[in-house]
PDB file of C-alpha atoms in Angstrom:
ATOM      1  CA  UNK A   1      -8.962  -1.394  -9.015  1.00 41.00           C
ATOM      2  CA  UNK A   2     -12.544  -1.063  -7.767  1.00 41.00           C
ATOM      3  CA  UNK A   3     -13.527   0.836 -10.905  1.00 42.00           C
ATOM      4  CA  UNK A   4     -11.843   0.863 -14.258  1.00 43.00           C
ATOM      5  CA  UNK A   5     -12.628   3.634 -16.688  1.00 42.00           C
ATOM      6  CA  UNK A   6     -13.309   2.514 -20.252  1.00 42.00           C
ATOM      7  CA  UNK A   7     -13.373   4.696 -23.352  1.00 41.00           C
ATOM      8  CA  UNK A   8     -17.170   5.041 -23.125  1.00 43.00           C
ATOM      9  CA  UNK A   9     -17.126   6.375 -19.589  1.00 43.00           C
ATOM     10  CA  UNK A  10     -18.069  10.012 -19.200  1.00 44.00           C
ATOM     11  CA  UNK A  11     -15.690  11.934 -16.964  1.00 45.00           C
ATOM     12  CA  UNK A  12     -17.927  15.016 -17.022  1.00 48.00           C
ATOM     13  CA  UNK A  13     -21.126  13.512 -15.613  1.00 47.00           C
ATOM     14  CA  UNK A  14     -19.451  10.971 -13.316  1.00 50.00           C
ATOM     15  CA  UNK A  15     -20.905   7.887 -15.008  1.00 49.00           C
ATOM     16  CA  UNK A  16     -18.475   4.979 -15.079  1.00 45.00           C
ATOM     17  CA  UNK A  17     -18.649   1.390 -16.218  1.00 45.00           C
ATOM     18  CA  UNK A  18     -17.511  -1.067 -13.560  1.00 46.00           C
ATOM     19  CA  UNK A  19     -15.818  -4.138 -14.964  1.00 45.00           C
ATOM     20  CA  UNK A  20     -16.844  -6.826 -12.507  1.00 48.00           C
ATOM     21  CA  UNK A  21     -15.165  -9.631 -14.428  1.00 46.00           C
ATOM     22  CA  UNK A  22     -11.800  -8.330 -13.251  1.00 50.00           C
ATOM     23  CA  UNK A  23     -12.397  -8.881  -9.565  1.00 57.00           C
ATOM     24  CA  UNK A  24      -9.211  -8.721  -7.579  1.00 70.00           C
ATOM     25  CA  UNK A  25      -8.616  -9.280  -3.906  1.00 84.00           C
ATOM     26  CA  UNK A  26      -6.490  -7.032  -1.740  1.00 89.00           C
ATOM     27  CA  UNK A  27      -3.499  -9.139  -0.710  1.00 88.00           C
ATOM     28  CA  UNK A  28      -3.280  -7.235   2.580  1.00 89.00           C
ATOM     29  CA  UNK A  29      -5.902  -8.191   5.126  1.00 88.00           C
ATOM     30  CA  UNK A  30      -6.770  -5.309   7.469  1.00 93.00           C
ATOM     31  CA  UNK A  31      -5.255  -2.898   4.927  1.00 93.00           C
ATOM     32  CA  UNK A  32      -7.404  -0.105   6.349  1.00 95.00           C
ATOM     33  CA  UNK A  33      -5.707  -0.687   9.742  1.00 96.00           C
ATOM     34  CA  UNK A  34      -9.034  -0.677  11.592  1.00 96.00           C
ATOM     35  CA  UNK A  35      -8.751  -4.001  13.455  1.00 96.00           C
ATOM     36  CA  UNK A  36      -6.745  -4.125  16.684  1.00 96.00           C
ATOM     37  CA  UNK A  37      -8.284  -7.125  18.431  1.00 96.00           C
ATOM     38  CA  UNK A  38      -5.969  -7.010  21.465  1.00 95.00           C
ATOM     39  CA  UNK A  39      -5.978  -3.194  21.873  1.00 95.00           C
ATOM     40  CA  UNK A  40      -2.175  -2.916  21.780  1.00 96.00           C
ATOM     41  CA  UNK A  41      -2.114  -0.011  19.262  1.00 95.00           C
ATOM     42  CA  UNK A  42      -0.782  -2.388  16.588  1.00 96.00           C
ATOM     43  CA  UNK A  43      -3.152  -3.219  13.703  1.00 96.00           C
ATOM     44  CA  UNK A  44      -3.816  -6.954  13.424  1.00 94.00           C
ATOM     45  CA  UNK A  45      -1.472  -8.510  10.861  1.00 92.00           C
ATOM     46  CA  UNK A  46       1.147  -5.776  11.233  1.00 94.00           C
ATOM     47  CA  UNK A  47       4.172  -5.044  13.374  1.00 95.00           C
ATOM     48  CA  UNK A  48       6.484  -2.131  14.125  1.00 96.00           C
ATOM     49  CA  UNK A  49      10.270  -2.219  14.250  1.00 95.00           C
ATOM     50  CA  UNK A  50      12.762   0.389  15.465  1.00 97.00           C
ATOM     51  CA  UNK A  51       9.831   2.620  16.377  1.00 98.00           C
ATOM     52  CA  UNK A  52       8.445   4.624  19.298  1.00 98.00           C
ATOM     53  CA  UNK A  53       5.403   6.838  19.972  1.00 97.00           C
ATOM     54  CA  UNK A  54       3.210   4.100  18.508  1.00 97.00           C
ATOM     55  CA  UNK A  55      -0.521   4.727  18.382  1.00 97.00           C
ATOM     56  CA  UNK A  56      -3.572   3.533  16.455  1.00 97.00           C
ATOM     57  CA  UNK A  57      -6.593   5.824  16.410  1.00 97.00           C
ATOM     58  CA  UNK A  58      -9.567   5.349  14.082  1.00 95.00           C
ATOM     59  CA  UNK A  59      -7.474   3.344  11.634  1.00 96.00           C
ATOM     60  CA  UNK A  60      -4.543   5.784  11.593  1.00 97.00           C
ATOM     61  CA  UNK A  61      -1.307   4.056  12.617  1.00 97.00           C
ATOM     62  CA  UNK A  62       1.295   6.518  13.873  1.00 98.00           C
ATOM     63  CA  UNK A  63       4.931   5.945  14.799  1.00 97.00           C
ATOM     64  CA  UNK A  64       8.322   7.595  14.866  1.00 97.00           C
ATOM     65  CA  UNK A  65      11.439   5.675  13.837  1.00 97.00           C
ATOM     66  CA  UNK A  66      14.212   5.305  16.414  1.00 97.00           C
ATOM     67  CA  UNK A  67      16.814   4.006  13.955  1.00 97.00           C
ATOM     68  CA  UNK A  68      17.333   3.668  10.230  1.00 95.00           C
ATOM     69  CA  UNK A  69      14.605   1.552   8.599  1.00 93.00           C
ATOM     70  CA  UNK A  70      12.061   2.065  11.388  1.00 95.00           C
ATOM     71  CA  UNK A  71       8.823   0.649  10.016  1.00 95.00           C
ATOM     72  CA  UNK A  72       5.293  -0.661  10.096  1.00 96.00           C
ATOM     73  CA  UNK A  73       4.919  -3.821   8.007  1.00 92.00           C
ATOM     74  CA  UNK A  74       2.871  -6.907   7.496  1.00 89.00           C
ATOM     75  CA  UNK A  75       3.623  -9.871   9.635  1.00 87.00           C
ATOM     76  CA  UNK A  76       2.728 -13.546   9.428  1.00 68.00           C
ATOM     77  CA  UNK A  77       0.088 -14.761   8.643  1.00 55.00           C
ATOM     78  CA  UNK A  78      -0.714 -11.536   6.780  1.00 55.00           C
ATOM     79  CA  UNK A  79       2.086 -12.067   4.247  1.00 70.00           C
ATOM     80  CA  UNK A  80       1.697 -13.095   0.618  1.00 76.00           C
ATOM     81  CA  UNK A  81       4.149 -14.723  -1.731  1.00 76.00           C
ATOM     82  CA  UNK A  82       5.304 -12.754  -4.736  1.00 79.00           C
ATOM     83  CA  UNK A  83       5.341 -14.958  -7.845  1.00 83.00           C
ATOM     84  CA  UNK A  84       7.875 -14.424 -10.625  1.00 85.00           C
ATOM     85  CA  UNK A  85       6.205 -13.043 -13.744  1.00 89.00           C
ATOM     86  CA  UNK A  86       3.182 -11.652 -11.887  1.00 89.00           C
ATOM     87  CA  UNK A  87       2.470  -7.935 -11.826  1.00 89.00           C
ATOM     88  CA  UNK A  88       1.615  -6.209  -8.551  1.00 88.00           C
ATOM     89  CA  UNK A  89       0.082  -2.848  -7.715  1.00 91.00           C
ATOM     90  CA  UNK A  90       0.790  -1.583  -4.212  1.00 89.00           C
ATOM     91  CA  UNK A  91      -0.285   1.641  -2.556  1.00 93.00           C
ATOM     92  CA  UNK A  92      -0.557   3.631   0.663  1.00 94.00           C
ATOM     93  CA  UNK A  93      -1.903   6.836   2.129  1.00 96.00           C
ATOM     94  CA  UNK A  94       0.693   8.411   4.421  1.00 96.00           C
ATOM     95  CA  UNK A  95       1.338  11.750   6.117  1.00 97.00           C
ATOM     96  CA  UNK A  96       4.852  12.772   7.161  1.00 95.00           C
ATOM     97  CA  UNK A  97       7.372  15.586   7.062  1.00 94.00           C
ATOM     98  CA  UNK A  98      10.339  13.208   6.961  1.00 90.00           C
ATOM     99  CA  UNK A  99      12.280  13.415   3.720  1.00 88.00           C
ATOM    100  CA  UNK A 100      13.157   9.718   3.632  1.00 91.00           C
ATOM    101  CA  UNK A 101       9.873   7.858   4.100  1.00 91.00           C
ATOM    102  CA  UNK A 102       9.366   4.977   1.671  1.00 89.00           C
ATOM    103  CA  UNK A 103       6.647   2.554   0.563  1.00 89.00           C
ATOM    104  CA  UNK A 104       8.248  -0.825  -0.109  1.00 82.00           C
ATOM    105  CA  UNK A 105       7.253  -4.237  -1.359  1.00 76.00           C
ATOM    106  CA  UNK A 106      10.229  -6.476  -0.733  1.00 66.00           C
ATOM    107  CA  UNK A 107      13.760  -5.552  -1.747  1.00 64.00           C
ATOM    108  CA  UNK A 108      14.405  -3.092  -4.550  1.00 67.00           C
ATOM    109  CA  UNK A 109      10.783  -2.222  -5.196  1.00 74.00           C
ATOM    110  CA  UNK A 110      10.217   1.004  -3.329  1.00 80.00           C
ATOM    111  CA  UNK A 111       8.928   4.495  -3.919  1.00 86.00           C
ATOM    112  CA  UNK A 112       9.409   7.727  -1.996  1.00 88.00           C
ATOM    113  CA  UNK A 113       6.487   9.323  -0.177  1.00 91.00           C
ATOM    114  CA  UNK A 114       6.010  13.079  -0.547  1.00 87.00           C
ATOM    115  CA  UNK A 115       6.903  14.661   2.777  1.00 90.00           C
ATOM    116  CA  UNK A 116       4.932  17.908   2.935  1.00 93.00           C
ATOM    117  CA  UNK A 117       2.897  17.106   6.066  1.00 94.00           C
ATOM    118  CA  UNK A 118      -0.284  16.407   4.078  1.00 96.00           C
ATOM    119  CA  UNK A 119      -1.926  13.073   3.311  1.00 96.00           C
ATOM    120  CA  UNK A 120      -0.299  11.613   0.209  1.00 95.00           C
ATOM    121  CA  UNK A 121      -1.455   8.693  -1.919  1.00 95.00           C
ATOM    122  CA  UNK A 122       1.553   6.752  -3.211  1.00 93.00           C
ATOM    123  CA  UNK A 123       1.543   3.719  -5.481  1.00 91.00           C
ATOM    124  CA  UNK A 124       3.731   1.602  -7.700  1.00 89.00           C
ATOM    125  CA  UNK A 125       3.349  -1.237 -10.204  1.00 89.00           C
ATOM    126  CA  UNK A 126       6.051  -3.806 -10.817  1.00 86.00           C
ATOM    127  CA  UNK A 127       6.466  -7.212 -12.414  1.00 87.00           C
ATOM    128  CA  UNK A 128       8.370  -9.681 -10.247  1.00 84.00           C
ATOM    129  CA  UNK A 129      11.409 -11.365 -11.760  1.00 81.00           C
ATOM    130  CA  UNK A 130      12.870 -14.726 -10.827  1.00 77.00           C
ATOM    131  CA  UNK A 131      15.573 -12.959  -8.797  1.00 75.00           C
ATOM    132  CA  UNK A 132      13.027 -10.995  -6.732  1.00 71.00           C
ATOM    133  CA  UNK A 133      12.617 -11.956  -3.104  1.00 64.00           C
ATOM    134  CA  UNK A 134      10.078 -10.366  -0.845  1.00 68.00           C
ATOM    135  CA  UNK A 135       6.731 -10.737   0.798  1.00 66.00           C
ATOM    136  CA  UNK A 136       4.311  -8.142   2.035  1.00 73.00           C
ATOM    137  CA  UNK A 137       4.496  -4.375   2.148  1.00 86.00           C
ATOM    138  CA  UNK A 138       5.915  -1.831   4.552  1.00 89.00           C
ATOM    139  CA  UNK A 139       6.340   1.860   5.257  1.00 94.00           C
ATOM    140  CA  UNK A 140       9.732   2.818   6.610  1.00 92.00           C
ATOM    141  CA  UNK A 141      12.078   5.686   7.315  1.00 94.00           C
ATOM    142  CA  UNK A 142      15.484   5.229   5.720  1.00 93.00           C
ATOM    143  CA  UNK A 143      17.122   8.208   7.432  1.00 93.00           C
ATOM    144  CA  UNK A 144      19.782   7.794  10.111  1.00 95.00           C
ATOM    145  CA  UNK A 145      18.740  10.705  12.350  1.00 95.00           C
ATOM    146  CA  UNK A 146      16.205  13.511  12.751  1.00 94.00           C
ATOM    147  CA  UNK A 147      13.236  11.127  12.770  1.00 96.00           C
ATOM    148  CA  UNK A 148       9.749  12.617  12.424  1.00 96.00           C
ATOM    149  CA  UNK A 149       6.309  11.056  12.998  1.00 97.00           C
ATOM    150  CA  UNK A 150       4.791   8.956  10.219  1.00 97.00           C
ATOM    151  CA  UNK A 151       1.025   8.428   9.980  1.00 97.00           C
ATOM    152  CA  UNK A 152      -0.449   5.647   7.851  1.00 97.00           C
ATOM    153  CA  UNK A 153      -4.131   5.605   6.890  1.00 97.00           C
ATOM    154  CA  UNK A 154      -4.026   2.494   4.706  1.00 96.00           C
ATOM    155  CA  UNK A 155      -1.654   0.243   2.823  1.00 94.00           C
ATOM    156  CA  UNK A 156      -2.515  -2.449   0.299  1.00 91.00           C
ATOM    157  CA  UNK A 157      -1.492  -4.544  -2.673  1.00 90.00           C
ATOM    158  CA  UNK A 158      -3.179  -6.313  -5.571  1.00 91.00           C
ATOM    159  CA  UNK A 159      -1.966  -8.928  -7.997  1.00 90.00           C
ATOM    160  CA  UNK A 160      -3.096  -7.321 -11.277  1.00 90.00           C
ATOM    161  CA  UNK A 161      -1.713 -10.020 -13.593  1.00 89.00           C
ATOM    162  CA  UNK A 162      -5.122 -11.386 -14.608  1.00 86.00           C
ATOM    163  CA  UNK A 163      -6.442  -7.908 -15.326  1.00 83.00           C
ATOM    164  CA  UNK A 164      -3.466  -7.175 -17.562  1.00 81.00           C
ATOM    165  CA  UNK A 165      -3.816 -10.519 -19.379  1.00 78.00           C
ATOM    166  CA  UNK A 166      -7.513  -9.861 -20.086  1.00 76.00           C
ATOM    167  CA  UNK A 167      -6.826  -6.390 -21.462  1.00 69.00           C
ATOM    168  CA  UNK A 168      -9.545  -3.925 -22.326  1.00 53.00           C
ATOM    169  CA  UNK A 169     -12.843  -5.595 -23.213  1.00 54.00           C
ATOM    170  CA  UNK A 170     -14.894  -4.375 -26.180  1.00 48.00           C
ATOM    171  CA  UNK A 171     -17.463  -2.140 -24.526  1.00 47.00           C
ATOM    172  CA  UNK A 172     -19.086  -1.023 -27.805  1.00 47.00           C
ATOM    173  CA  UNK A 173     -17.744   2.478 -27.112  1.00 42.00           C
TER     174      UNK A 173
END
């Protein structure tokens, strides 16, 4: 979202046009997980559930689930309301070997995270319907046993509805 490549951008020399008129704000405050104002190993604005071995080091949140759906997720007041008809882009950078680690935004909007033990960037775009209910984002383990550590470098979300409505501007390219 920080940079959008237009048809006149040159991928070979690294010169890109930044479209500043499409400014968008990350809906997740502390999405880089760097702030822990009370030094409890929980990033401000987040919480863990069904988890153990919790740590936060240099913005890397680490935990191991203790039951199905063990997670790190946003908590109030760090939540945002999903609006029907709006389109959202959500993403994370996660490292795990667990085969059932998911990035979720509410119910029914999830995507699996590659579990090869390397840092993986995962993202998804969806348009909320009137039947959608959910706020915030989370990383969780949906397995029922054999839990493995999950490390999270960052997690975020953008409402990209305005960008989509504006479309591609004529850049004389």
